[in-house]
CSV table of C-alpha atoms in Angstrom, one decimal:
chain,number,residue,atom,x,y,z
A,1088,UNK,CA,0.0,0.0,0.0
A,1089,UNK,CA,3.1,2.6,1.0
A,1090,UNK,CA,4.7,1.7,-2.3
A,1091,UNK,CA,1.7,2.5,-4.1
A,1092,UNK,CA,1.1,5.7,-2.6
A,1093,UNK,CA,5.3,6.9,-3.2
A,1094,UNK,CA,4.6,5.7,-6.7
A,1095,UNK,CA,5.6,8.7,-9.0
A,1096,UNK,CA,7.3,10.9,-6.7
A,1097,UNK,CA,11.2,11.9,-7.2
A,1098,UNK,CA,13.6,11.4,-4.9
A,1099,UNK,CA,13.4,15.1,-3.6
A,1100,UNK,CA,9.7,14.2,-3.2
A,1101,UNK,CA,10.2,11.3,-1.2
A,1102,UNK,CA,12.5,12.7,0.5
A,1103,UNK,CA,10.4,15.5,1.6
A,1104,UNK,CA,7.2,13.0,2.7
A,1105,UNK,CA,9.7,10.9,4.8
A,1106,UNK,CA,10.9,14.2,6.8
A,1107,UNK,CA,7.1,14.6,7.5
A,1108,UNK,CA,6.7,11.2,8.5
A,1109,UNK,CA,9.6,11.4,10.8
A,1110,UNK,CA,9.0,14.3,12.7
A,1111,UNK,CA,4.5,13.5,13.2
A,1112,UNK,CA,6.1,10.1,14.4
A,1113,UNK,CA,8.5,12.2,16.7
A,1114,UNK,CA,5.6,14.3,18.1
A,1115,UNK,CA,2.9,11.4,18.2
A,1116,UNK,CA,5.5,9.8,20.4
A,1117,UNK,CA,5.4,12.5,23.2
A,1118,UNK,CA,2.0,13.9,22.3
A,1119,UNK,CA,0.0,10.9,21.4
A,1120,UNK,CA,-1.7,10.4,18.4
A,1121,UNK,CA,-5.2,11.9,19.5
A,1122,UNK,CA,-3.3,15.1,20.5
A,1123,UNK,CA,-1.3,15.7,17.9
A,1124,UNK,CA,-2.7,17.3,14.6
A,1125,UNK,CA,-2.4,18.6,11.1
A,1126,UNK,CA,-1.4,22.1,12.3
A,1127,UNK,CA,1.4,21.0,14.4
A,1128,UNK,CA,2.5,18.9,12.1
A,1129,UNK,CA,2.7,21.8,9.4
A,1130,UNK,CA,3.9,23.8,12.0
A,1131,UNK,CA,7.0,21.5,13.0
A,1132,UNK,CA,8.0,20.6,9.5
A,1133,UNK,CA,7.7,24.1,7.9
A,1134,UNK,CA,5.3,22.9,5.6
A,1135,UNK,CA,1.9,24.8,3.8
A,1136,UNK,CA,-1.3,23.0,4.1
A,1137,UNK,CA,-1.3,22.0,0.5
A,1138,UNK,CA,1.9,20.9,0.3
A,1139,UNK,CA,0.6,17.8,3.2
A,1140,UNK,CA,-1.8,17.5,1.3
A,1141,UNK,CA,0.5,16.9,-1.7
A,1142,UNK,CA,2.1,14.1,0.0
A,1143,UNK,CA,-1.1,12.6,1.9
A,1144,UNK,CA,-3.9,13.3,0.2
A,1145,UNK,CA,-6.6,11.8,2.7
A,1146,UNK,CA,-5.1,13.9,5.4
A,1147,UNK,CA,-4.2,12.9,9.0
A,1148,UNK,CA,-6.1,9.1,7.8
A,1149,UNK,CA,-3.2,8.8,5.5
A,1150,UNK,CA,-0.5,10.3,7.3
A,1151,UNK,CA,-0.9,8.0,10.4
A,1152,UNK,CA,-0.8,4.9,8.3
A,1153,UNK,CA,2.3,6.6,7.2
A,1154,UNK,CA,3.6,7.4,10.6
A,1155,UNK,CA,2.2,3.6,11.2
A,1156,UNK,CA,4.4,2.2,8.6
A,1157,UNK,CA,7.4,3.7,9.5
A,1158,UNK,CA,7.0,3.0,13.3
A,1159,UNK,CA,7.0,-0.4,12.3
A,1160,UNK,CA,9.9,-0.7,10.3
A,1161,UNK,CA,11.8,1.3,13.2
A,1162,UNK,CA,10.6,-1.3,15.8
A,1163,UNK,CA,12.1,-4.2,13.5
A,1164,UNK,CA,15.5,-2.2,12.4
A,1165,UNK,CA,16.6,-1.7,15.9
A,1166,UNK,CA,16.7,-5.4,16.4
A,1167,UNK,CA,18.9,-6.3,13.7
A,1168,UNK,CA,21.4,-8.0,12.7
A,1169,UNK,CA,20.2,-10.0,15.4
A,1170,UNK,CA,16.9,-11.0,14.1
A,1171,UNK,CA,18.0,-12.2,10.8
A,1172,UNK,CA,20.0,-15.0,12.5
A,1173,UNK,CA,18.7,-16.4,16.1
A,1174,UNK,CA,20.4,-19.5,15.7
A,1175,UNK,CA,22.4,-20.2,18.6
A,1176,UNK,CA,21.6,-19.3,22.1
A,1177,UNK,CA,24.2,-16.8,21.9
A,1178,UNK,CA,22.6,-14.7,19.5
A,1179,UNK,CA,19.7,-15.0,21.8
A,1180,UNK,CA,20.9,-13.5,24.3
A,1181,UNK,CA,22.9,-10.9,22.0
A,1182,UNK,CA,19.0,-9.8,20.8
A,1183,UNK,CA,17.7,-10.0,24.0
A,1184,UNK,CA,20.7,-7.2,24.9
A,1185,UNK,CA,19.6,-5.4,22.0
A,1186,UNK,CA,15.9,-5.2,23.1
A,1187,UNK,CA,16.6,-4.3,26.5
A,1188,UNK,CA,18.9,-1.7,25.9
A,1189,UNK,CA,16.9,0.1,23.2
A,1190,UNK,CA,13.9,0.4,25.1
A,1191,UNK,CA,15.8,1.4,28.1
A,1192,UNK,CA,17.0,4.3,26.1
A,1193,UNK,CA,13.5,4.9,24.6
A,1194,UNK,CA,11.4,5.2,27.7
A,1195,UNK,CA,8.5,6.8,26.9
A,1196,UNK,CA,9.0,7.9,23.2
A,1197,UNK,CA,8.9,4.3,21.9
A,1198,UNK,CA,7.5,2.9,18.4
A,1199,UNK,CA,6.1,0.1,19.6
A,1200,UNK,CA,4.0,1.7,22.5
A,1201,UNK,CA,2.5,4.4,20.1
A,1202,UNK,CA,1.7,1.6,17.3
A,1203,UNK,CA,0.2,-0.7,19.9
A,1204,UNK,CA,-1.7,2.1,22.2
A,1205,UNK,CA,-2.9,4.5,19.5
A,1206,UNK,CA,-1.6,4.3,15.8
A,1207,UNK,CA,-2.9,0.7,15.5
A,1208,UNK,CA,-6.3,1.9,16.3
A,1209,UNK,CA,-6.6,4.5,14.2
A,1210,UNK,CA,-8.0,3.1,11.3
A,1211,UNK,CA,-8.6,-0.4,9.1
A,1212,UNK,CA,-5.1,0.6,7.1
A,1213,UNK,CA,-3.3,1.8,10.5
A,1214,UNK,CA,-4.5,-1.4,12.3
A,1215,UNK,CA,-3.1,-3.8,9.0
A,1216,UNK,CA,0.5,-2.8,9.4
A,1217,UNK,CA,0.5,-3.3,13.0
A,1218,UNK,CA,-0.8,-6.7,12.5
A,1219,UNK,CA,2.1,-7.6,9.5
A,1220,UNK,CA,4.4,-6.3,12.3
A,1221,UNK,CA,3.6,-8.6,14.6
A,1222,UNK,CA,3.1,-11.5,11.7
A,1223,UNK,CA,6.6,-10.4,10.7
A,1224,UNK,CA,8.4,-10.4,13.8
A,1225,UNK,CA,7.0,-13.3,14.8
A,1226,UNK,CA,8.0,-15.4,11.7
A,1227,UNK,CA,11.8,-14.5,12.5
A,1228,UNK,CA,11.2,-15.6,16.5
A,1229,UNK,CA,9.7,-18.7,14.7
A,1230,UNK,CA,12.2,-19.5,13.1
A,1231,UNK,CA,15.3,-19.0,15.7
A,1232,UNK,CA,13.4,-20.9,18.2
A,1233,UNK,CA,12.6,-23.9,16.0
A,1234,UNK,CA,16.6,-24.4,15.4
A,1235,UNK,CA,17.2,-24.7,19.1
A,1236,UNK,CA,14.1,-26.7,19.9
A,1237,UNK,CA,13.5,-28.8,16.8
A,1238,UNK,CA,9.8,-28.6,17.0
A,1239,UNK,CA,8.0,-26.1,15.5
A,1240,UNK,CA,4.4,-26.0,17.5
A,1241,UNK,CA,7.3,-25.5,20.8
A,1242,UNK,CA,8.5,-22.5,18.4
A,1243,UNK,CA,5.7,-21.5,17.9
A,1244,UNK,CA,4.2,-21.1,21.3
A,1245,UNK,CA,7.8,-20.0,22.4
A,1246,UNK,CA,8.0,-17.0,19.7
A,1247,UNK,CA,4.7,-15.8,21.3
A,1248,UNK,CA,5.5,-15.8,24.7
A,1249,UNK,CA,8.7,-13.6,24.2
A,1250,UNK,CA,6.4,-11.4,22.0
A,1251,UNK,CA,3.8,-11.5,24.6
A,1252,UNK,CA,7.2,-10.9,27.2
A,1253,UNK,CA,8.2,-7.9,25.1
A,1254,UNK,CA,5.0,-6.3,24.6
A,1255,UNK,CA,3.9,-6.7,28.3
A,1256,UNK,CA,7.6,-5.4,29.5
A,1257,UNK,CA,7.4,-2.5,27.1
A,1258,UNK,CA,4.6,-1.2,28.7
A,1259,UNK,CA,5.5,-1.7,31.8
A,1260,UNK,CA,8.1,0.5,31.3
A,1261,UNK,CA,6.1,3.2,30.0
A,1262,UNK,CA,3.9,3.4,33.0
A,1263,UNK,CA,6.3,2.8,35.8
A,1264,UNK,CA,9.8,3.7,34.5
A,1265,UNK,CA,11.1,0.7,35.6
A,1266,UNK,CA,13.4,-1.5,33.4
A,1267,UNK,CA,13.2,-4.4,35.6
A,1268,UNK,CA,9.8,-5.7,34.3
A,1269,UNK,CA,11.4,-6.1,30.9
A,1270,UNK,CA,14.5,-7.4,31.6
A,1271,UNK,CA,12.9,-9.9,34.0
A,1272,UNK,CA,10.4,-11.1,31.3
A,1273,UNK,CA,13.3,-11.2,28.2
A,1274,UNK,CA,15.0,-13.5,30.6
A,1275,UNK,CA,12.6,-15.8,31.7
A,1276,UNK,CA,10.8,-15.8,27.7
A,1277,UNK,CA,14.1,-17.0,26.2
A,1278,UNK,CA,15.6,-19.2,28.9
A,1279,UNK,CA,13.8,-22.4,27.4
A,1280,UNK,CA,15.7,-22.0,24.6
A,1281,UNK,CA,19.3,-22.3,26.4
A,1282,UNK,CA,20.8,-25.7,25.3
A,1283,UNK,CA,20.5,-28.4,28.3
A,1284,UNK,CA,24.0,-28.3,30.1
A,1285,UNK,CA,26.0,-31.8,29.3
A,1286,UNK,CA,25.4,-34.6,32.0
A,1287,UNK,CA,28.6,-35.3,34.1
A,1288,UNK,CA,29.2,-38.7,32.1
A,1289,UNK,CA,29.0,-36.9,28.4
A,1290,UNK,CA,31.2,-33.8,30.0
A,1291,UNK,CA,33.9,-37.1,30.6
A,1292,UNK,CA,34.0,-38.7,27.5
C-alpha cells in the first residue's frame, strides 16, 4: 500500500514526505496520536497546508498509516542483525541485549508503544500494518526458536511468549519507569531456549 502511494514521486519528493513522516512520528510519540494534529504537524515541518496535502492526500487518515508504517519498520531495524539470524543461544541473548537496551534508552518515546496504544487503532489501514508487524516479527522468533528446539508447534508457542514478554515489558516500562519488568520477562521468555548443560558422564568422554 506505502509503495503504491510513493509511486511517481522523485527522490526530492520522497525525500520530503519521509521528513514529514519522521518528525508527526516524533511528536505522536510525546504527544499521542489523538493530541497531535495537522497544524502542528505543518507547524514543525515548515510545511503549507497544500503541500501535506501533496504528499497525503486523505489527510491525517493517510498520514498516520504513514507514521504507522514507519513505526514499524523502526521497531524491526533496531533489532537487527540479530533478528536475521537467532540461531544459537548466543545470539539469543545478543538480541535480548539489544531489546533491553533500546527500550531502556526509549522510555516513553517508543514505536512500539505508540503503534500498539494509539496508531494501530486508528484506522482499518493503520491497524493492518500493526498486525504484518507482529506476523513479521513473529515469523523470524519462529524461526530462531525452532533451530534450538527442533519442533515447530514449541516454536511457535515460544515466539509468542517472548512477543507477549516484550509487549507486556514495554509497557510496563512506559507506566512505571522501571526497566526491571522487561528485563525480567526477556530473561525468563528465552531461557527455554538455552541448550541443556552436558550430564557429568557426556562432559567425561
Amino acid at each position: 500500500m506505502m509503495e503504491y502511494m510513493n509511486r511517481g514521486m522523485t527522490a526530492k519528493g520522497l525525500a520530503t514526505r519521509q521528513r514529514i513522516v519522521i518528525a508527526a512520528a516524533l511528536l505522536i510519540r510525546e504527544k499521542g496520536a489523538a493530541e497531535t494534529t495537522l497544524d502542528d504537524v505543518r507547524a514543525a515541518t515548515s510545511t503549507s497546508k497544500s503541500q501535506l496535502f501533496h504528499y497525503f492526500p486523505n489527510g491525517r487518515t493517510d498520514m498516520l498509516v504513514a507514521v504507522a508504517a514507519y513505526e514499524a519498520e523502526q521497531v524491526l531495524d533496531a533489532q537487527q542483525p540479530h533478528l536475521a539470524d537467532l540461531t544459537t543461544w548466543r545470539s539469543w541473548q545478543a538480541w535480548s541485549r539489544a531489546v533491553l537496551n533500546h527500550y531502556t534508552e526509549l522510555g516513553n518515546r517508543c514505536p512500539l508503544g505508540s503503534l500498539t496504544s494509539e496508531l494501530g487503532k486508528s484506522s482499518p489501514e493503520a491497524e493492518a500494518v500493526t498486525v504484518a508487524l507482529f506476523e513479521t516479527w513473529e515469523a523470524a522468533l519462529v524461526r530462531g526458536a525452532e533451530t534450538l528446539l527442533k519442533d515447530r508447534n514449541l516454536a511457535i508457542t515460544r515466539a509468542r511468549s517472548i512477543l507477549a514478554a516484550v509487549q507486556g515489558g514495554v509497557i510496563l516500562l512506559q507506566v512505571t519507569g522501571q526497566v526491571g519488568y522487561l528485563k525480567d520477562a526477556l530473561t525468563s521468555s528465552i531461557e527455554p531456549l538455552r541448550p541443556a548443560a552436558p550430564s557429568q558422564r557426556q562432559a567425561s568422554r
